[in-house]
Structure formats: C-alpha cells, structure tokens
Tab-separated table of C-alpha atoms in Angstrom:
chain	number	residue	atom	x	y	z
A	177	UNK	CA	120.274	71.460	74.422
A	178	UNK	CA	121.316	70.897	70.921
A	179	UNK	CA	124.947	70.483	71.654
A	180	UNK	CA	124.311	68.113	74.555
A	181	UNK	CA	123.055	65.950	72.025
A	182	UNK	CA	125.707	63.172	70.861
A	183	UNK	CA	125.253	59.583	68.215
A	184	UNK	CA	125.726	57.680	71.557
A	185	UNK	CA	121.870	58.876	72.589
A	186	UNK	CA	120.563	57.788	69.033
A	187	UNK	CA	122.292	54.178	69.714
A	188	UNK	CA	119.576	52.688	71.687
A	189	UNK	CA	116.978	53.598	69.059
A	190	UNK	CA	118.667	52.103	66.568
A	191	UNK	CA	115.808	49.726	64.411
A	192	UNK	CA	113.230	50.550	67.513
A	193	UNK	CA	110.123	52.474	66.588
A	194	UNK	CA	109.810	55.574	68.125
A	195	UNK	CA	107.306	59.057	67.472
A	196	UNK	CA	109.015	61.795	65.793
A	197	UNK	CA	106.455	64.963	66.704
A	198	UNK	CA	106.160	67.340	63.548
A	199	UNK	CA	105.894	71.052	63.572
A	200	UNK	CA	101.927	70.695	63.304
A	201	UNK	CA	102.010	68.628	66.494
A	202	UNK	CA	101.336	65.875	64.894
A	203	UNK	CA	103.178	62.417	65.449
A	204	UNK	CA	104.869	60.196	63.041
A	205	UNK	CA	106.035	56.854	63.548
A	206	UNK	CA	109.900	56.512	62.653
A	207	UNK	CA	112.458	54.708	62.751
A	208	UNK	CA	116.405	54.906	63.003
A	209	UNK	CA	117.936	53.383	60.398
A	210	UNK	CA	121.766	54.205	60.806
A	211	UNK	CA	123.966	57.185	62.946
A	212	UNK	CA	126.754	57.963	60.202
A	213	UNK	CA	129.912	59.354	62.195
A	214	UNK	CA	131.734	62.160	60.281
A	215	UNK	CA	135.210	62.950	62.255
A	216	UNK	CA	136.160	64.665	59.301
A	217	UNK	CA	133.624	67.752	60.042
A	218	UNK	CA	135.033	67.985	63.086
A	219	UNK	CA	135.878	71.892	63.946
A	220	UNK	CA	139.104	72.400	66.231
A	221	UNK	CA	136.770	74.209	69.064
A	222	UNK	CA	134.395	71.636	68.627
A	223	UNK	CA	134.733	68.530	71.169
A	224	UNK	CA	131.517	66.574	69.409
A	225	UNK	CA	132.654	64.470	66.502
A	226	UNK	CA	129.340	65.425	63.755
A	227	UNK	CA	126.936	62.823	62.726
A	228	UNK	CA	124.224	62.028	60.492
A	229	UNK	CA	121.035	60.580	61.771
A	230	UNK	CA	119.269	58.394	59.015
A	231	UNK	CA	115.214	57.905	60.034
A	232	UNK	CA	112.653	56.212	58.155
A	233	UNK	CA	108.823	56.333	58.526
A	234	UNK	CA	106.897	53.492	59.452
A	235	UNK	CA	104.328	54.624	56.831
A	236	UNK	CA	103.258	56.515	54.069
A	237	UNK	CA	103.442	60.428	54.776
A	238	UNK	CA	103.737	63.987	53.085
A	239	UNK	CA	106.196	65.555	56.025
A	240	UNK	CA	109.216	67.633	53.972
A	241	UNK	CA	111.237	69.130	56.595
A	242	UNK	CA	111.059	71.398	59.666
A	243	UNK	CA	111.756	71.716	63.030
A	244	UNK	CA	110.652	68.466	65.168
A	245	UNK	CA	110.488	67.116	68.394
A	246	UNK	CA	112.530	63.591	69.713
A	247	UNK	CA	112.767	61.925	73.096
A	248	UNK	CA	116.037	60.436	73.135
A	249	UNK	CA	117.479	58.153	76.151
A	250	UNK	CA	119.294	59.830	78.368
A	251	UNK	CA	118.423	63.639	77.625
A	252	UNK	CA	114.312	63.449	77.075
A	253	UNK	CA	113.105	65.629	74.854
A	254	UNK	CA	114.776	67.577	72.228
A	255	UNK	CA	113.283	70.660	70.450
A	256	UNK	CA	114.203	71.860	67.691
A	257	UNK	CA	115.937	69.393	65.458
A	258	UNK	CA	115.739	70.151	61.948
A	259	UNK	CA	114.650	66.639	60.063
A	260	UNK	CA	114.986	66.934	55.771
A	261	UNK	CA	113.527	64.565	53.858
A	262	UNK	CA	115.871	62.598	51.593
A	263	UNK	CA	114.506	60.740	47.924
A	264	UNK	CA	113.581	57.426	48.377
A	265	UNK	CA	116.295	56.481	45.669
A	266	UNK	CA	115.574	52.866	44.772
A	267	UNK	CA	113.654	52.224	48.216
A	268	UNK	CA	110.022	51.796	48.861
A	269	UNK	CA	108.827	54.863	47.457
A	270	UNK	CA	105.356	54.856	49.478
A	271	UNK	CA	107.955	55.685	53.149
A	272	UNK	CA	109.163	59.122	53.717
A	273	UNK	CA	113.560	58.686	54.062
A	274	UNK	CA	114.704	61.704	56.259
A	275	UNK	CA	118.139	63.029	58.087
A	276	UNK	CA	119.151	64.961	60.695
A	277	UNK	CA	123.003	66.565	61.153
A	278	UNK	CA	124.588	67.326	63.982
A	279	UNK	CA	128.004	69.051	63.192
C-alpha cells in the first residue's frame, strides 16, 4: 500500500485538520503543513518522485516516532507510515513538528 501512496493524496490535506492514529491507538490532531518534492532521490526503477510530508500537531503532545495510521483521499487508510518527530527549532515549542518520507 505504501508505494501506492503519492504527494498528490497529501494535497487535499494541506492546512486541514485531520487525526493521525498513534501506535497506542490513540488519536492526535495534526496538521499538514507542507509536501516537499525531492526528484533528486529519485531511483532509476523507481517511477514515484520521493517526498517529504511536514505535519504539525494541533496541540501539546509527547508522541516521538513510530508506526501510525492516516486516511488519505483517494486511498483510505494507510498503515504503517513511519512519522519522526522533528525539533521545534524557533517554533512554538509547546506543538510536536513531525515528518514522514516517502522515497
């Protein structure tokens, strides 16, 4: 399902709330801040050009990383996308700043 996956489904969610489901089954409200397109990644036997996906909670929360759940347009829900949490680096330090690759 993974390589179905493509920044064109992330495009509609872009600044729209939406639940990312943690590994505990929990839910966390995010949001998508930016899809970062990186042709240069691209392997020869690879058709998908690789992207970043750049999320941002809607609140405070102590989620690192792991393996989390998204329903994206198009495809419905996605298993097993690994989200890493990013420092807030000069942003508001109380949000969690997380990103997903997709090479």
């Amino acid at each position: 399902m993974l390589q179905q996956v493509s920044s064109e489904h992330f495009q509609a969610l872009v600044n729209q709330p939406c639940p990312l489901h943690l590994p505990d089954g929990s839910q966390l409200p995010i949001q998508v801040e930016a899809i970062e397109l990186r042709p240069q990644s691209r392997l020869p036997e690879n058709t998908r050009t690789p992207f970043n996906v750049l999320l941002r909670s809607l609140g405070p929360t102590d989620f690192v990383d792991g393996l989390c759940t998204l329903e994206l347009p198009q495809l419905g829900r996605v298993d097993a996308v690994f989200v890493s949490r990013e420092p807030a680096l000069g942003r508001d330090p109380a949000l969690g700043y997380f990103s997903i690759i997709f090479n």
